[in-house]
Amino acid sequence: MRSLLPLVALLLSSITQAQPGPSSVLILTGDADAARGPTLLKEAQAKLSAAPYGLTFAPGFPQVVRSDAYPGLRPGFTILIAGFCAPDAAVGVLEELKKVFPGAYERKVTGVEPTSCPKRTATAAAPALPNFDDALDKGGAPACEYNWKGRVTSSECTDHDREGVDWLLDKNDVLIMAQTRACERERATKKLILSMCPGNGPEITDKISCEKSDTTCVHALGPGLIAVEHSYSEEGSTNVSLRVYDVVKQKRLTTEEWSNGCAIGFCEMGSVKDVDGDSIPEIVFGNSRDRPERPERILKWKNGRFRDVGPFLWKGQPDTPRPE
């Protein structure tokens, strides 16, 4: 009787060859709240449409998935993935992704063919220079809430526990931790702790007295540069305090403060938004009783502070608004 061992070995070899090897999944961002999946995708699409990058995505990507679906990923998160790549191809693609998503990272998974890896193009597409006289936000919704209790974004930076912290946020390679429970009491303080990822180095603290409608927004201005925007309403006006921190150098660079409201028939409204599509927000002031979408002056971040550049931003824009 002939031995069955060679046949068994052949069958095992065929099964092994049929199984996909390890792949690298490229993750743009994530959140513990499953309901934020559509928002994550919308914000990413806005960034991709505004910033130059040298990639072409596979059909259907980026896409929102649950991390539980793939062995090797930390379960319990909704993540936005750019695609699955062969490990040797993932490095270069990830470098390109980080130009638009500084917090993007790679994880190894099994059981997935690396057939959806973004393709690198020879040259990045040149950004289109807008030609308009209004100040629409091209950067998508900022990371902004009244109380972020339980909020965690999924990344290598937030992959650890911190006692006494109510939420963790990875923004532009900066780990932002906050204690907001104190705001449930009167005359209390909201505190944000900022450090460079992975969060075990020197820290800088931002504090503000809690108000009934105090809202905190976080904006990225560059590597290690974070703008923390606090706003609260009082007697018909909204007071805004914008603090810019250099987390690497452990120092506050500047503070901008203003009040949105009406005085003697004039209503000045200031807001923080990206109006030129470079992924760095500007401070935009307009008159809400005339045309709130038309800026009267714009403060652009340059050389360590916000500088007044007037109502226009781009070379070639007209000196006067277009006729109605």
Tab-separated table of C-alpha atoms in Angstrom:
chain	number	residue	atom	x	y	z
A	1	MET	CA	0.000	0.000	0.000
A	2	ARG	CA	1.382	3.363	-1.019
A	3	SER	CA	1.966	5.939	1.726
A	4	LEU	CA	-0.537	8.812	1.987
A	5	LEU	CA	2.031	11.181	3.454
A	6	PRO	CA	3.071	12.796	0.141
A	7	LEU	CA	-0.592	13.431	-0.732
A	8	VAL	CA	-1.307	14.978	2.671
A	9	ALA	CA	1.767	17.189	2.396
A	10	LEU	CA	0.638	18.333	-1.056
A	11	LEU	CA	-2.843	19.217	0.220
A	12	LEU	CA	-1.438	21.164	3.187
A	13	SER	CA	0.887	23.040	0.862
A	14	SER	CA	-2.046	24.000	-1.381
A	15	ILE	CA	-4.068	25.262	1.590
A	16	THR	CA	-1.113	27.300	2.855
A	17	GLN	CA	-0.572	28.869	-0.540
A	18	ALA	CA	-4.274	29.802	-0.761
A	19	GLN	CA	-4.160	31.852	2.441
A	20	PRO	CA	-3.187	35.519	2.024
A	21	GLY	CA	0.000	36.554	3.764
A	22	PRO	CA	0.259	39.497	6.137
A	23	SER	CA	-0.881	42.845	4.782
A	24	SER	CA	-0.439	46.391	6.021
A	25	VAL	CA	-3.611	48.357	6.570
A	26	LEU	CA	-3.109	52.115	6.421
A	27	ILE	CA	-5.339	53.903	8.923
A	28	LEU	CA	-6.055	57.611	8.521
A	29	THR	CA	-8.010	58.174	11.725
A	30	GLY	CA	-10.533	56.550	14.014
A	31	ASP	CA	-12.950	57.041	16.871
A	32	ALA	CA	-14.503	54.965	19.654
A	33	ASP	CA	-17.933	56.343	18.695
A	34	ALA	CA	-19.334	54.235	15.849
A	35	ALA	CA	-21.813	56.972	14.926
A	36	ARG	CA	-18.954	59.256	13.859
A	37	GLY	CA	-18.021	57.054	10.897
A	38	PRO	CA	-19.758	59.221	8.248
A	39	THR	CA	-18.250	62.363	9.800
A	40	LEU	CA	-14.733	60.895	9.680
A	41	LEU	CA	-15.175	60.106	5.994
A	42	LYS	CA	-16.585	63.560	5.188
A	43	GLU	CA	-13.735	65.320	7.010
A	44	ALA	CA	-11.153	63.179	5.207
A	45	GLN	CA	-12.690	63.855	1.809
A	46	ALA	CA	-12.583	67.595	2.522
A	47	LYS	CA	-8.879	67.395	3.415
A	48	LEU	CA	-8.064	65.329	0.327
A	49	SER	CA	-9.858	67.762	-1.957
A	50	ALA	CA	-8.016	70.745	-0.457
A	51	ALA	CA	-4.426	69.497	-0.143
A	52	PRO	CA	-1.959	68.264	-2.802
A	53	TYR	CA	-0.791	64.670	-2.541
A	54	GLY	CA	0.699	62.076	-4.878
A	55	LEU	CA	-1.720	59.156	-4.500
A	56	THR	CA	-4.628	57.557	-6.323
A	57	PHE	CA	-6.992	55.540	-4.122
A	58	ALA	CA	-8.516	52.196	-5.071
A	59	PRO	CA	-12.273	52.248	-5.844
A	60	GLY	CA	-14.288	52.517	-2.641
A	61	PHE	CA	-11.414	53.930	-0.558
A	62	PRO	CA	-10.960	55.578	1.857
A	63	GLN	CA	-13.630	53.584	3.654
A	64	VAL	CA	-15.047	53.325	7.169
A	65	VAL	CA	-14.824	49.910	8.866
A	66	ARG	CA	-14.945	48.442	12.358
A	67	SER	CA	-11.567	47.421	13.730
A	68	ASP	CA	-13.111	44.205	15.104
A	69	ALA	CA	-13.288	42.831	11.557
A	70	TYR	CA	-9.520	42.352	11.215
A	71	PRO	CA	-7.198	40.259	13.396
A	72	GLY	CA	-4.298	42.377	14.577
A	73	LEU	CA	-6.292	45.567	15.186
A	74	ARG	CA	-7.424	46.847	18.563
A	75	PRO	CA	-11.176	46.061	18.718
A	76	GLY	CA	-13.900	48.530	19.581
A	77	PHE	CA	-13.104	51.354	17.154
A	78	THR	CA	-14.525	52.806	13.966
A	79	ILE	CA	-11.564	53.489	11.686
A	80	LEU	CA	-11.046	55.144	8.322
A	81	ILE	CA	-8.667	53.135	6.154
A	82	ALA	CA	-6.846	54.181	2.983
A	83	GLY	CA	-6.315	50.612	1.765
A	84	PHE	CA	-4.428	47.355	2.259
A	85	CYS	CA	-0.840	47.233	1.016
A	86	ALA	CA	2.004	44.765	0.780
A	87	PRO	CA	4.323	45.538	3.735
A	88	ASP	CA	7.204	46.651	1.497
A	89	ALA	CA	4.958	49.106	-0.377
A	90	ALA	CA	3.249	50.510	2.710
A	91	VAL	CA	6.187	52.642	3.881
A	92	GLY	CA	6.283	54.989	0.891
A	93	VAL	CA	2.511	55.271	0.683
A	94	LEU	CA	2.276	56.084	4.394
A	95	GLU	CA	4.813	58.890	3.968
A	96	GLU	CA	2.608	60.410	1.278
A	97	LEU	CA	-0.532	60.030	3.402
A	98	LYS	CA	1.112	61.816	6.328
A	99	LYS	CA	1.355	64.971	4.207
A	100	VAL	CA	-2.418	65.274	4.563
A	101	PHE	CA	-3.046	63.114	7.658
A	102	PRO	CA	-0.106	63.546	10.073
A	103	GLY	CA	-1.607	60.995	12.466
A	104	ALA	CA	-1.932	58.209	9.852
A	105	TYR	CA	-0.337	54.903	10.852
A	106	GLU	CA	0.199	51.303	9.721
A	107	ARG	CA	-0.945	48.031	11.264
A	108	LYS	CA	-0.275	44.425	10.194
A	109	VAL	CA	-3.348	42.250	9.565
A	110	THR	CA	-3.888	38.742	8.233
A	111	GLY	CA	-6.405	37.252	5.839
A	112	VAL	CA	-6.650	40.270	3.510
A	113	GLU	CA	-5.144	40.511	0.045
A	114	PRO	CA	-3.098	43.704	-0.461
A	115	THR	CA	-5.028	44.652	-3.592
A	116	SER	CA	-6.369	48.051	-2.509
A	117	CYS	CA	-3.109	49.874	-1.845
A	118	PRO	CA	-3.162	53.530	-2.973
A	119	LYS	CA	-1.044	54.042	-6.087
A	120	ARG	CA	1.755	56.594	-5.991
A	121	THR	CA	1.722	59.056	-8.886
A	122	ALA	CA	4.810	60.575	-10.442
A	123	THR	CA	3.981	64.094	-9.282
A	124	ALA	CA	1.429	65.456	-6.864
A	125	ALA	CA	-1.402	67.444	-8.374
A	126	ALA	CA	-0.931	71.176	-8.055
A	127	PRO	CA	-3.512	72.782	-5.766
A	128	ALA	CA	-6.114	74.860	-7.523
A	129	LEU	CA	-5.960	78.526	-6.532
A	130	PRO	CA	-9.458	79.623	-5.546
A	131	ASN	CA	-10.900	82.756	-7.041
A	132	PHE	CA	-13.629	84.013	-4.744
A	133	ASP	CA	-14.399	86.932	-2.445
A	134	ASP	CA	-16.035	84.975	0.381
A	135	ALA	CA	-14.654	82.998	3.290
A	136	LEU	CA	-16.052	79.492	3.153
A	137	ASP	CA	-14.463	76.813	5.312
A	138	LYS	CA	-12.567	74.334	3.123
A	139	GLY	CA	-10.999	72.383	5.969
A	140	GLY	CA	-14.045	70.452	7.150
A	141	ALA	CA	-15.374	70.315	10.678
A	142	PRO	CA	-12.753	70.876	13.408
A	143	ALA	CA	-12.301	68.637	16.428
A	144	CYS	CA	-14.775	70.556	18.541
A	145	GLU	CA	-17.164	69.704	21.392
A	146	TYR	CA	-18.546	71.020	24.661
A	147	ASN	CA	-17.704	67.957	26.736
A	148	TRP	CA	-15.519	65.210	25.271
A	149	LYS	CA	-16.058	62.723	28.073
A	150	GLY	CA	-15.241	59.198	26.844
A	151	ARG	CA	-13.969	60.399	23.437
A	152	VAL	CA	-10.901	58.561	22.137
A	153	THR	CA	-9.392	58.710	18.667
A	154	SER	CA	-7.695	55.509	17.567
A	155	SER	CA	-3.986	55.785	16.852
A	156	GLU	CA	-0.622	54.639	18.161
A	157	CYS	CA	-0.530	57.845	20.175
A	158	THR	CA	-3.727	57.126	22.147
A	159	ASP	CA	-3.086	53.412	22.614
A	160	HIS	CA	-2.573	53.620	26.371
A	161	ASP	CA	-4.473	54.430	29.552
A	162	ARG	CA	-4.088	57.593	31.593
A	163	GLU	CA	-5.617	57.861	35.057
A	164	GLY	CA	-7.963	60.796	35.598
A	165	VAL	CA	-8.304	61.634	31.897
A	166	ASP	CA	-11.785	61.930	30.391
A	167	TRP	CA	-10.765	61.880	26.724
A	168	LEU	CA	-7.763	61.414	24.460
A	169	LEU	CA	-7.188	63.005	21.070
A	170	ASP	CA	-4.345	62.552	18.566
A	171	LYS	CA	-3.994	65.781	16.587
A	172	ASN	CA	-1.033	66.376	14.279
A	173	ASP	CA	1.215	63.980	16.262
A	174	VAL	CA	0.286	65.735	19.513
A	175	LEU	CA	-1.469	63.810	22.278
A	176	ILE	CA	-4.179	65.966	23.851
A	177	MET	CA	-5.680	64.774	27.124
A	178	ALA	CA	-8.478	66.517	28.974
A	179	GLN	CA	-10.244	66.541	32.295
A	180	THR	CA	-13.773	67.845	31.814
A	181	ARG	CA	-15.620	66.383	34.788
A	182	ALA	CA	-14.686	69.493	36.731
A	183	CYS	CA	-16.977	71.495	34.421
A	184	GLU	CA	-19.981	69.762	35.953
A	185	ARG	CA	-19.404	71.902	39.062
A	186	GLU	CA	-19.736	75.658	39.360
A	187	ARG	CA	-16.586	77.805	39.455
A	188	ALA	CA	-14.518	74.912	38.138
A	189	THR	CA	-11.740	74.680	35.558
A	190	LYS	CA	-11.441	72.794	32.277
A	191	LYS	CA	-7.907	71.502	31.774
A	192	LEU	CA	-6.152	70.224	28.634
A	193	ILE	CA	-2.777	68.497	28.769
A	194	LEU	CA	-0.667	68.481	25.590
A	195	SER	CA	2.440	66.426	24.872
A	196	MET	CA	4.142	65.052	21.803
A	197	CYS	CA	3.227	61.481	20.891
A	198	PRO	CA	3.462	58.891	22.395
A	199	GLY	CA	2.594	61.057	25.400
A	200	ASN	CA	5.360	60.111	27.849
A	201	GLY	CA	7.439	63.276	27.491
A	202	PRO	CA	7.192	66.851	28.793
A	203	GLU	CA	3.686	68.309	29.026
A	204	ILE	CA	2.103	71.721	28.692
A	205	THR	CA	-1.249	72.572	30.284
A	206	ASP	CA	-4.073	74.795	29.029
A	207	LYS	CA	-6.676	75.923	31.580
A	208	ILE	CA	-9.888	77.928	31.375
A	209	SER	CA	-12.712	78.599	33.806
A	210	CYS	CA	-15.813	76.586	32.917
A	211	GLU	CA	-18.807	78.508	31.642
A	212	LYS	CA	-22.296	77.172	31.020
A	213	SER	CA	-21.815	77.060	27.248
A	214	ASP	CA	-18.031	76.775	27.050
A	215	THR	CA	-16.950	74.899	23.913
A	216	THR	CA	-13.399	73.800	23.156
A	217	CYS	CA	-12.080	73.311	19.611
A	218	VAL	CA	-8.637	72.010	18.648
A	219	HIS	CA	-6.849	73.075	15.448
A	220	ALA	CA	-3.488	71.988	13.980
A	221	LEU	CA	-1.200	74.758	12.699
A	222	GLY	CA	1.893	72.681	11.909
A	223	PRO	CA	4.192	70.009	13.385
A	224	GLY	CA	3.780	70.208	17.156
A	225	LEU	CA	1.721	73.437	16.907
A	226	ILE	CA	-1.773	73.291	18.379
A	227	ALA	CA	-4.368	76.072	18.620
A	228	VAL	CA	-6.903	75.610	21.422
A	229	GLU	CA	-10.070	77.643	20.894
A	230	HIS	CA	-12.408	78.280	23.833
A	231	SER	CA	-15.729	80.060	23.316
A	232	TYR	CA	-18.673	80.814	25.559
A	233	SER	CA	-21.822	82.933	25.294
A	234	GLU	CA	-22.736	85.656	27.729
A	235	GLU	CA	-25.516	88.256	27.507
A	236	GLY	CA	-26.028	87.927	23.769
A	237	SER	CA	-22.376	87.858	22.719
A	238	THR	CA	-19.837	85.082	22.259
A	239	ASN	CA	-16.364	85.478	23.717
A	240	VAL	CA	-13.504	83.612	22.035
A	241	SER	CA	-10.007	82.882	23.335
A	242	LEU	CA	-7.565	81.208	20.939
A	243	ARG	CA	-4.264	80.021	22.458
A	244	VAL	CA	-1.438	78.668	20.267
A	245	TYR	CA	1.060	76.238	21.831
A	246	ASP	CA	4.407	74.977	20.593
A	247	VAL	CA	4.256	71.577	22.274
A	248	VAL	CA	7.851	70.697	21.324
A	249	LYS	CA	9.252	73.821	22.995
A	250	GLN	CA	6.692	73.675	25.822
A	251	LYS	CA	5.523	77.277	25.471
A	252	ARG	CA	2.506	79.342	24.552
A	253	LEU	CA	3.253	81.376	21.433
A	254	THR	CA	0.306	83.751	21.316
A	255	THR	CA	-3.250	84.392	22.456
A	256	GLU	CA	-5.973	85.958	20.303
A	257	GLU	CA	-9.206	87.100	21.965
A	258	TRP	CA	-12.344	88.716	20.587
A	259	SER	CA	-16.065	89.008	21.174
A	260	ASN	CA	-18.733	88.302	18.564
A	261	GLY	CA	-21.725	90.611	18.997
A	262	CYS	CA	-23.456	93.794	17.972
A	263	ALA	CA	-22.605	97.294	19.133
A	264	ILE	CA	-24.371	100.435	17.826
A	265	GLY	CA	-25.766	98.693	14.762
A	266	PHE	CA	-22.522	96.959	13.754
A	267	CYS	CA	-22.003	93.221	14.215
A	268	GLU	CA	-18.472	91.894	13.912
A	269	MET	CA	-18.181	88.128	13.722
A	270	GLY	CA	-14.854	86.306	13.987
A	271	SER	CA	-14.326	82.610	13.371
A	272	VAL	CA	-11.483	80.125	12.970
A	273	LYS	CA	-11.606	78.257	9.654
A	274	ASP	CA	-9.459	77.214	6.719
A	275	VAL	CA	-10.479	79.475	3.846
A	276	ASP	CA	-7.558	78.953	1.478
A	277	GLY	CA	-7.531	75.151	1.564
A	278	ASP	CA	-4.012	74.667	2.952
A	279	SER	CA	-5.216	72.679	6.012
A	280	ILE	CA	-4.094	75.515	8.329
A	281	PRO	CA	-6.966	77.621	9.700
A	282	GLU	CA	-7.157	81.404	9.522
A	283	ILE	CA	-9.007	83.863	11.778
A	284	VAL	CA	-11.690	85.481	9.626
A	285	PHE	CA	-13.655	88.596	10.583
A	286	GLY	CA	-16.760	89.807	8.797
A	287	ASN	CA	-19.847	91.962	9.282
A	288	SER	CA	-22.850	89.749	9.975
A	289	ARG	CA	-25.314	92.490	8.961
A	290	ASP	CA	-23.823	92.973	5.512
A	291	ARG	CA	-22.561	89.737	3.953
A	292	PRO	CA	-21.286	87.369	6.640
A	293	GLU	CA	-19.580	85.179	4.024
A	294	ARG	CA	-17.425	88.087	2.780
A	295	PRO	CA	-14.350	88.701	4.951
A	296	GLU	CA	-13.403	92.199	6.002
A	297	ARG	CA	-10.028	91.068	7.286
A	298	ILE	CA	-8.177	87.769	7.593
A	299	LEU	CA	-5.437	86.821	10.024
A	300	LYS	CA	-3.138	84.143	8.626
A	301	TRP	CA	-0.661	82.075	10.660
A	302	LYS	CA	2.870	82.967	9.602
A	303	ASN	CA	6.248	82.953	11.371
A	304	GLY	CA	4.896	82.207	14.819
A	305	ARG	CA	1.860	84.465	14.972
A	306	PHE	CA	-1.381	85.454	13.224
A	307	ARG	CA	-0.777	88.321	10.793
A	308	ASP	CA	-3.443	90.551	9.246
A	309	VAL	CA	-3.429	90.028	5.465
A	310	GLY	CA	-6.558	92.078	4.752
A	311	PRO	CA	-9.608	90.562	3.035
A	312	PHE	CA	-7.636	88.769	0.308
A	313	LEU	CA	-5.219	85.872	0.459
A	314	TRP	CA	-4.025	84.903	-3.004
A	315	LYS	CA	-1.799	86.423	-5.605
A	316	GLY	CA	-3.921	87.501	-8.531
A	317	GLN	CA	-7.094	88.118	-6.549
A	318	PRO	CA	-8.809	91.394	-7.415
A	319	ASP	CA	-8.369	94.358	-5.070
A	320	THR	CA	-12.119	94.833	-4.942
A	321	PRO	CA	-14.889	92.230	-4.607
A	322	ARG	CA	-16.621	90.978	-7.721
A	323	PRO	CA	-19.819	92.889	-8.584
A	324	GLU	CA	-23.062	91.370	-7.356
